[in-house]
Coordinates of C-alpha atoms and ligand atoms in Angstrom, one line a residue:
M1 CA 105.3 105.4 16.7
S2 CA 105.8 103.3 13.8
I3 CA 107.9 100.2 13.0
I4 CA 109.4 100.6 9.7
E5 CA 109.1 97.0 8.0
P6 CA 112.8 96.5 6.5
N7 CA 111.6 95.0 3.3
P8 CA 108.3 96.0 2.8
L9 CA 106.2 94.6 0.3
L10 CA 104.7 96.3 -2.8
S11 CA 101.3 96.7 -2.4
A12 CA 99.1 95.9 -5.3
P13 CA 97.1 98.5 -7.3
N14 CA 93.3 98.5 -7.9
G15 CA 91.2 100.1 -10.6
P16 CA 91.6 99.7 -13.7
L17 CA 94.3 97.4 -15.4
R18 CA 96.0 100.5 -17.2
V19 CA 99.5 101.1 -17.0
C20 CA 100.4 104.5 -17.0
E21 CA 103.0 106.5 -19.2
F22 CA 106.1 107.2 -17.9
T23 CA 105.7 110.8 -15.9
P24 CA 108.0 111.6 -13.2
T25 CA 105.4 110.7 -10.3
A26 CA 105.0 107.8 -11.8
A27 CA 108.6 106.5 -10.6
G28 CA 107.5 106.7 -7.0
K29 CA 109.0 108.6 -4.3
N30 CA 112.6 107.8 -4.9
N31 CA 112.1 108.5 -8.3
S32 CA 114.5 106.2 -9.9
F33 CA 113.5 105.4 -13.5
V34 CA 115.4 102.3 -14.5
L35 CA 115.6 100.8 -17.8
F36 CA 113.7 98.0 -17.7
S37 CA 111.4 96.2 -15.3
L38 CA 110.9 92.7 -15.1
V39 CA 107.7 90.8 -13.6
I40 CA 108.1 87.4 -12.7
P41 CA 104.3 86.2 -12.1
T42 CA 104.6 83.3 -9.1
Y43 CA 102.0 81.1 -8.1
K44 CA 103.5 78.3 -5.9
E45 CA 107.1 78.6 -7.0
R46 CA 108.6 78.5 -3.8
E47 CA 110.9 75.8 -4.9
N48 CA 112.3 77.8 -8.4
I49 CA 112.1 81.6 -6.7
K50 CA 115.4 81.9 -5.3
N51 CA 117.2 80.1 -8.5
V52 CA 115.8 82.4 -10.7
V53 CA 116.2 85.5 -9.2
K54 CA 119.9 84.6 -9.3
I55 CA 120.6 83.4 -12.9
L56 CA 118.4 86.7 -14.0
T57 CA 120.2 88.9 -11.7
Q58 CA 123.5 87.2 -13.0
I59 CA 122.6 87.5 -16.7
L60 CA 121.5 91.2 -16.2
N61 CA 124.2 92.4 -14.0
Q62 CA 126.5 91.4 -17.1
S63 CA 124.5 93.9 -19.4
I64 CA 122.6 96.8 -17.1
P65 CA 124.1 96.7 -14.2
G66 CA 121.5 99.0 -12.0
E67 CA 119.3 99.7 -14.7
Y68 CA 116.8 97.3 -14.1
E69 CA 114.5 95.9 -11.3
L70 CA 112.8 92.0 -11.1
I71 CA 109.2 92.4 -9.4
V72 CA 107.7 89.0 -8.4
V73 CA 103.7 89.3 -8.1
D74 CA 102.6 86.4 -6.5
D75 CA 99.2 85.4 -5.8
N76 CA 98.9 84.9 -2.0
S77 CA 100.4 81.2 -2.8
P78 CA 99.6 78.6 -0.2
D79 CA 103.8 77.6 -0.2
R80 CA 104.1 81.2 0.8
T81 CA 106.6 82.2 -2.2
W82 CA 106.2 85.7 -1.6
E83 CA 107.8 85.1 1.7
V84 CA 110.7 83.6 0.5
A85 CA 110.7 86.3 -2.6
Q86 CA 110.9 88.7 0.3
S87 CA 113.8 87.2 1.9
L88 CA 115.9 87.9 -0.9
I89 CA 115.5 91.3 -1.2
P90 CA 118.8 92.1 1.1
E91 CA 120.8 90.3 -1.1
F92 CA 119.2 91.1 -4.3
P93 CA 118.0 95.0 -3.8
H94 CA 116.6 95.3 -7.6
L95 CA 114.3 92.9 -6.7
R96 CA 110.8 94.0 -5.3
V97 CA 107.6 92.0 -4.3
M98 CA 104.1 92.3 -4.9
R99 CA 101.7 89.9 -2.4
R100 CA 98.3 89.7 -4.3
T101 CA 95.3 89.2 -2.1
Q102 CA 92.3 90.3 -3.4
E103 CA 92.6 89.0 -7.5
R104 CA 94.0 86.2 -8.7
G105 CA 95.2 84.9 -12.4
L106 CA 98.4 85.3 -14.3
S107 CA 97.5 88.0 -17.1
S108 CA 96.0 90.4 -14.0
A109 CA 99.6 89.6 -12.6
V110 CA 101.5 90.5 -15.0
V111 CA 99.6 94.1 -15.7
R112 CA 99.5 94.8 -12.0
G113 CA 103.3 94.1 -12.2
W114 CA 103.9 96.6 -14.9
Q115 CA 101.7 99.2 -13.1
V116 CA 104.4 99.6 -10.5
A117 CA 107.1 98.9 -12.5
R118 CA 109.7 102.2 -13.2
G119 CA 111.1 100.9 -16.3
Q120 CA 110.8 102.1 -19.5
I121 CA 110.7 98.6 -21.1
L122 CA 108.1 96.6 -19.5
G123 CA 108.6 92.2 -19.8
V124 CA 107.8 89.1 -18.5
I125 CA 109.3 85.9 -18.0
D126 CA 107.7 82.8 -16.3
G127 CA 109.0 82.1 -13.0
D128 CA 109.9 78.3 -13.3
L129 CA 112.9 78.4 -15.4
Q130 CA 110.9 76.9 -18.2
H131 CA 111.5 80.3 -20.0
P132 CA 115.6 80.6 -20.6
P133 CA 117.2 84.0 -19.0
E134 CA 120.2 83.8 -21.9
V135 CA 117.3 84.9 -24.1
L136 CA 116.3 88.2 -22.4
L137 CA 119.6 89.7 -23.5
Q138 CA 118.8 89.0 -27.4
L139 CA 114.4 90.3 -26.5
L140 CA 116.4 93.4 -24.9
R141 CA 118.8 94.2 -28.0
A142 CA 116.0 93.5 -29.9
V143 CA 114.0 96.4 -28.4
E144 CA 116.3 98.9 -27.7
E145 CA 117.2 98.5 -31.5
G146 CA 113.8 99.6 -32.2
A147 CA 111.0 97.3 -32.2
D148 CA 108.0 98.1 -30.1
L149 CA 107.7 93.9 -29.0
A150 CA 109.9 91.8 -28.5
V151 CA 108.7 88.2 -28.7
A152 CA 110.4 84.9 -27.4
S153 CA 109.1 82.4 -29.6
R154 CA 108.6 78.4 -30.1
H155 CA 108.0 78.6 -33.3
V156 CA 111.3 80.2 -35.1
D157 CA 114.5 79.5 -35.7
G158 CA 116.3 78.4 -32.8
G159 CA 113.1 77.5 -30.9
G160 CA 111.0 74.6 -29.9
V161 CA 109.5 72.4 -27.1
T162 CA 111.8 69.8 -25.2
T163 CA 109.4 66.4 -24.3
W164 CA 105.9 67.9 -25.0
S165 CA 103.5 64.7 -25.7
F166 CA 101.9 64.9 -28.9
I167 CA 98.5 65.6 -27.1
R168 CA 100.3 68.9 -25.7
R169 CA 101.5 69.7 -28.6
F170 CA 98.2 69.4 -30.3
L171 CA 96.3 71.6 -27.9
S172 CA 98.6 74.4 -28.1
R173 CA 98.7 74.2 -32.1
G174 CA 95.0 73.8 -32.0
A175 CA 94.2 76.7 -29.6
Q176 CA 96.3 78.5 -32.2
V177 CA 94.3 78.0 -35.1
L178 CA 91.4 78.4 -33.9
G179 CA 92.5 82.0 -32.9
L180 CA 93.7 82.2 -36.0
V181 CA 90.4 81.7 -37.5
I182 CA 88.8 84.5 -34.6
L183 CA 91.5 87.1 -34.7
P184 CA 93.7 87.0 -37.4
G185 CA 94.6 90.5 -37.3
V186 CA 95.9 89.9 -34.0
L187 CA 97.0 86.1 -33.8
G188 CA 98.6 86.4 -37.0
R189 CA 100.6 88.8 -36.8
V190 CA 103.5 86.6 -34.6
S191 CA 104.4 83.4 -34.7
D192 CA 104.0 82.5 -31.2
P193 CA 101.1 84.4 -29.7
M194 CA 100.6 81.4 -26.7
S195 CA 104.0 83.3 -25.6
G196 CA 104.5 84.5 -21.9
Y197 CA 108.3 85.5 -22.6
F198 CA 108.0 89.0 -24.0
L199 CA 109.3 92.6 -23.8
V200 CA 107.5 95.7 -24.6
R201 CA 108.1 99.2 -24.6
R202 CA 105.9 101.3 -22.3
C203 CA 104.8 103.6 -24.5
A204 CA 103.2 100.7 -26.8
V205 CA 101.1 99.4 -24.0
A206 CA 100.8 102.8 -21.6
G207 CA 96.7 104.3 -21.5
A208 CA 94.9 101.0 -22.8
L209 CA 92.8 100.0 -20.9
L210 CA 93.4 96.3 -20.7
S211 CA 91.9 93.2 -19.7
P212 CA 93.1 89.9 -19.8
V213 CA 91.5 86.9 -19.0
G214 CA 93.7 83.7 -18.0
Y215 CA 96.8 83.2 -19.1
K216 CA 97.7 85.0 -22.4
I217 CA 98.7 88.3 -21.5
L218 CA 100.8 88.7 -25.1
L219 CA 96.8 88.7 -26.8
E220 CA 95.7 91.9 -24.7
V221 CA 99.1 94.0 -25.9
L222 CA 98.9 92.9 -28.9
G223 CA 95.0 93.3 -29.8
R224 CA 94.8 96.5 -27.5
G225 CA 98.7 98.1 -27.2
N226 CA 100.0 100.0 -30.1
I227 CA 102.7 97.8 -31.6
R228 CA 104.4 98.6 -34.6
E229 CA 107.3 96.9 -35.0
I230 CA 108.1 93.2 -33.7
T231 CA 111.2 91.5 -33.4
E232 CA 111.1 87.5 -32.5
I233 CA 113.7 85.4 -31.0
G234 CA 113.2 82.0 -31.3
Y235 CA 113.5 79.9 -27.7
V236 CA 113.2 76.3 -26.6
F237 CA 110.3 75.7 -23.7
C238 CA 112.5 73.8 -21.0
E239 CA 111.1 71.1 -18.9
R240 CA 110.0 72.3 -15.0
Q241 CA 112.8 71.3 -12.4
E242 CA 110.9 72.2 -10.1
G243 CA 107.0 72.7 -8.9
E244 CA 104.1 72.1 -11.1
S245 CA 102.3 73.7 -14.1
K246 CA 99.2 75.3 -13.4
V247 CA 97.7 74.7 -16.6
T248 CA 94.2 73.0 -16.2
W249 CA 91.1 73.0 -18.6
K250 CA 90.0 75.9 -16.9
Q251 CA 92.9 77.8 -18.9
Y252 CA 92.0 76.8 -22.2
L253 CA 88.1 77.7 -21.4
E254 CA 89.5 81.1 -20.3
Y255 CA 91.6 81.2 -23.6
I256 CA 88.4 81.0 -25.5
H257 CA 86.6 83.5 -23.8
H258 CA 89.4 86.0 -23.9
L259 CA 89.7 85.6 -27.7
L260 CA 85.4 86.5 -28.4
R261 CA 86.3 89.1 -25.9
L262 CA 89.1 90.9 -27.7
R263 CA 87.1 90.2 -30.9
F264 CA 84.3 92.0 -29.8
S265 CA 86.2 94.5 -28.5
T266 CA 88.4 95.7 -30.7
G267 CA 88.7 96.8 -34.2
H268 CA 85.1 97.1 -36.5
L269 CA 82.9 94.9 -34.1
A270 CA 83.8 97.3 -31.3
I271 CA 81.4 99.9 -33.1
F272 CA 78.4 97.8 -32.8
T273 CA 79.3 96.6 -28.5
Q274 CA 80.7 99.6 -27.6
H275 CA 79.4 102.6 -29.5
M276 CA 75.8 101.0 -29.5
G277 CA 76.1 99.7 -26.0
F278 CA 75.2 96.2 -27.0
P279 CA 76.3 93.6 -24.6
I280 CA 77.2 90.9 -26.8
G281 CA 79.2 89.0 -24.2
R282 CA 76.1 88.7 -22.0
F283 CA 74.2 88.4 -25.4
I284 CA 76.4 85.0 -26.3
R285 CA 75.8 83.9 -23.2
F286 CA 72.2 84.5 -23.0
G287 CA 71.8 82.1 -26.3
L288 CA 74.1 79.3 -24.9
V289 CA 71.6 79.6 -21.8
G290 CA 68.8 79.5 -24.4
L291 CA 70.3 76.4 -25.5
S292 CA 70.5 74.2 -23.0
G293 CA 66.9 75.4 -22.5
V294 CA 65.9 73.8 -26.0
F295 CA 67.5 70.6 -24.3
V296 CA 65.7 70.7 -21.3
D297 CA 62.6 71.3 -23.1
M298 CA 63.1 68.2 -25.2
T299 CA 63.8 65.8 -22.7
V300 CA 61.0 66.8 -20.0
L301 CA 58.4 66.6 -22.9
Y302 CA 60.0 63.0 -24.1
F303 CA 59.2 61.9 -20.5
L304 CA 56.1 63.1 -19.7
S305 CA 54.2 62.5 -23.6
E306 CA 56.0 59.4 -24.2
P307 CA 53.4 56.5 -24.4
H308 CA 56.1 54.2 -22.8
T309 CA 56.4 56.9 -20.2
L310 CA 54.0 59.0 -18.7
A311 CA 52.0 59.8 -21.5
L312 CA 50.6 62.9 -20.3
P313 CA 48.8 64.8 -22.5
E314 CA 50.6 66.5 -25.0
T315 CA 49.7 70.0 -24.4
L316 CA 49.8 69.4 -20.7
S317 CA 53.1 68.4 -21.2
K318 CA 54.4 71.0 -23.4
I319 CA 53.4 73.3 -20.8
I320 CA 55.7 71.5 -18.0
A321 CA 58.4 71.3 -20.4
G322 CA 58.0 75.1 -21.2
E323 CA 58.2 75.7 -17.8
V324 CA 61.0 73.6 -16.4
A325 CA 63.1 74.9 -19.3
I326 CA 62.2 78.7 -18.4
F327 CA 63.0 77.7 -14.6
N328 CA 66.7 76.1 -16.3
N329 CA 67.4 79.2 -18.1
F330 CA 66.5 81.4 -15.2
L331 CA 68.9 79.6 -13.0
W332 CA 71.6 79.8 -15.4
N333 CA 71.1 82.9 -16.6
D334 CA 71.2 83.9 -12.7
A335 CA 74.5 82.4 -12.0
W336 CA 76.4 83.1 -15.4
T337 CA 75.0 85.7 -17.9
F338 CA 74.0 88.3 -15.0
A339 CA 76.2 86.8 -12.6
D340 CA 77.5 90.4 -11.8
V341 CA 74.4 92.1 -11.4
A342 CA 73.1 89.2 -9.2
M343 CA 75.7 89.5 -6.9
H344 CA 74.4 92.8 -6.0
Q345 CA 71.0 91.5 -5.1
R346 CA 71.7 88.6 -3.0
G347 CA 68.7 87.0 -1.2
W348 CA 65.8 84.7 -1.7
H349 CA 63.3 87.7 -2.0
Q350 CA 65.4 89.0 -4.6
R351 CA 65.9 86.2 -6.7
L352 CA 61.9 85.0 -6.3
K353 CA 61.5 89.0 -7.8
R354 CA 64.0 88.2 -10.3
F355 CA 62.4 84.5 -11.2
L356 CA 59.3 85.9 -11.8
K357 CA 59.8 88.9 -14.3
F358 CA 61.8 86.7 -16.0
N359 CA 59.2 84.1 -16.1
V360 CA 56.9 86.9 -17.5
I361 CA 58.6 88.2 -20.2
C362 CA 59.5 84.8 -21.1
L363 CA 56.2 84.2 -21.7
V364 CA 55.3 87.2 -23.2
G365 CA 58.0 86.1 -25.9
L366 CA 56.4 83.2 -26.2
A367 CA 53.5 84.6 -27.3
L368 CA 55.3 87.0 -30.0
N369 CA 56.7 84.0 -31.3
V370 CA 53.7 82.8 -32.1
V371 CA 52.4 85.9 -33.8
I372 CA 55.4 86.3 -35.0
F373 CA 55.4 82.7 -37.0
S374 CA 51.7 83.1 -38.2
L375 CA 52.2 86.8 -39.5
L376 CA 55.4 85.7 -41.5
R377 CA 53.1 83.5 -43.6
F378 CA 52.0 86.4 -45.6
I379 CA 56.0 86.7 -47.1
I380 CA 58.1 83.5 -46.0
P381 CA 56.3 80.1 -47.1
N382 CA 59.1 77.2 -45.7
R383 CA 58.0 76.8 -41.8
Y384 CA 61.2 76.3 -40.9
I385 CA 62.7 79.6 -42.3
K386 CA 60.1 81.4 -40.3
N387 CA 60.4 79.9 -37.3
L388 CA 64.0 80.5 -37.4
I389 CA 63.3 84.0 -37.7
A390 CA 60.9 83.8 -35.5
I391 CA 63.4 82.1 -32.5
A392 CA 65.8 85.0 -33.1
I393 CA 63.4 88.2 -33.0
T394 CA 62.1 86.3 -30.0
T395 CA 65.5 85.8 -28.4
I396 CA 66.3 89.4 -28.5
W397 CA 63.1 90.4 -26.9
N398 CA 63.8 88.2 -24.2
F399 CA 67.4 89.3 -23.7
W400 CA 67.1 92.9 -24.4
V401 CA 63.5 93.3 -22.0
N402 CA 65.2 90.6 -19.2
L403 CA 68.3 93.3 -19.4
K404 CA 66.4 95.8 -18.5
L405 CA 63.9 94.8 -15.7
S406 CA 64.8 91.5 -14.6
W407 CA 68.6 91.7 -13.8
R408 CA 68.8 95.7 -13.5
V409 CA 70.3 97.0 -10.8
T410 CA 67.3 98.4 -8.9
E411 CA 68.7 98.7 -5.3
V412 CA 70.9 101.6 -4.6
K413 CA 73.0 101.2 -1.5
Ligands
LIG501 N1 100.5 85.6 -10.1 C1 100.5 84.7 -10.5 N2 99.0 84.0 -10.6 N3 101.1 83.5 -11.2 C2 100.8 82.5 -11.7 C3 99.2 82.6 -11.7 C4 98.4 82.8 -11.3 O1 97.0 82.6 -11.0 N4 99.3 81.1 -12.2 C5 100.4 80.5 -12.8 N5 101.2 81.1 -12.5 C6 103.3 82.0 -12.9 C7 103.9 80.1 -12.6 O2 103.8 80.3 -11.3 C8 104.5 80.2 -13.4 O3 105.4 81.8 -13.3 C9 104.5 81.0 -15.2 O4 102.8 81.8 -14.4 C10 103.6 80.3 -15.8 O5 103.0 79.0 -15.1 P1 102.7 77.6 -15.4 O6 101.4 76.7 -15.1 O7 104.1 77.2 -15.3 O8 102.5 77.3 -17.3 P2 102.9 76.8 -18.0 O9 104.8 76.7 -18.3 O10 101.8 75.3 -18.3 O11 102.5 77.1 -19.6 C11 103.1 78.6 -20.1 O12 102.8 78.0 -21.9 C12 103.6 78.8 -22.8 C13 103.5 78.3 -23.4 O13 102.9 77.9 -23.8 C14 102.9 80.0 -20.0 O14 103.3 80.2 -18.6 C15 103.2 80.7 -20.9 O15 103.7 81.5 -20.3 C16 103.7 80.1 -22.1 O16 104.4 80.5 -22.5
LIG502 MN1 105.6 76.6 -16.3

């Protein structure tokens, strides 16, 4: 005999982050479709969650009673926000709660919530009351009147922030300018691409494989969804009453990562990266690691060869410096560039094997570098241009051969 829990938690979907089309099977067992599903991502919002649910319910009951659902997606908060949310279900039967334990992150939480949603309009709002709930009705109306996407914006009439410091305003605007440079076709479509408060028609995102990193889910919706008409509604980003923001420097790095990923996987560049199978993200990481190797090489060379340091012979110093740099690059590539592959081949023996392959490939690369450099003498007179071309070709060689040999998945479980 099984005991049926009165208010079961939703189980978190796994697999690709893709919202399904609106089909009868998608509506779940009790096949109740609704007009609107609002996801509230939470992490450590114990103090806020009840208030948020209460206020949202009051507001939505005024205009679409019985036609909406609220979905809290909590990432297993240590303050047990999910448990508090779950305890609210008897009082708020349109509330559903998901506790995720396998994944983390604001953007993916939102998509997981949409994946279980039953509404034809999907939305997201922060769980800390910094997004004024009243604006919701205007957003809803905008979608009902034809918009595919309705975004609450701080940068249109009626919008703003309350007491943000100069630094935070500067960082926020800086992030936006950077985004406009990298992805003008995506960020240029709205005044506040950083907004985490918006509604989107299900059919505008259904079927798209979303791949968000970090905080900014709207970028993903704009970049990969099929969005034609957009409406923006001004709102003032309020102060937090309870709890604290989870934004750290990590989110800024994730944001840049997200921009680059979108840049290379959508639009013209996608032809190069996807259809030709070139792993551009890995290549960029590999290149950055290579740069770090140049610094290591130079530094070691300095400490070994300078007359006032160890004063070793120049060639010997250079060989050691080169080898230390190769070692440095291997560590970073193994832990970062190819981390996903290395994860499947743990253990010192495997790692040593990868290192030896990497080492040999890089040494061949070095020889190649010298050969190209001297061959170019017939075409290009300038030594530094020759060197640059030789380095570029060697980097591609090193990358490609290492990709195929050193970090190849060799053991099938
Ligand atoms: N499930 C889940 N997982 N929720 C999270 C996570 C996470 O890893 N990190 C944060 N959240 C939830 C928070 O609990 C909150 O409800 C919401 O996401 C926003 O997080 P905050 O940490 O409060 O963000 P903020 O207020 O500093 O930043 C906001 O800035 C933008 C404006 O610049 C973002 O929330 C955006 O939504 C907002 O538009
Ligand atoms: Mn907040």
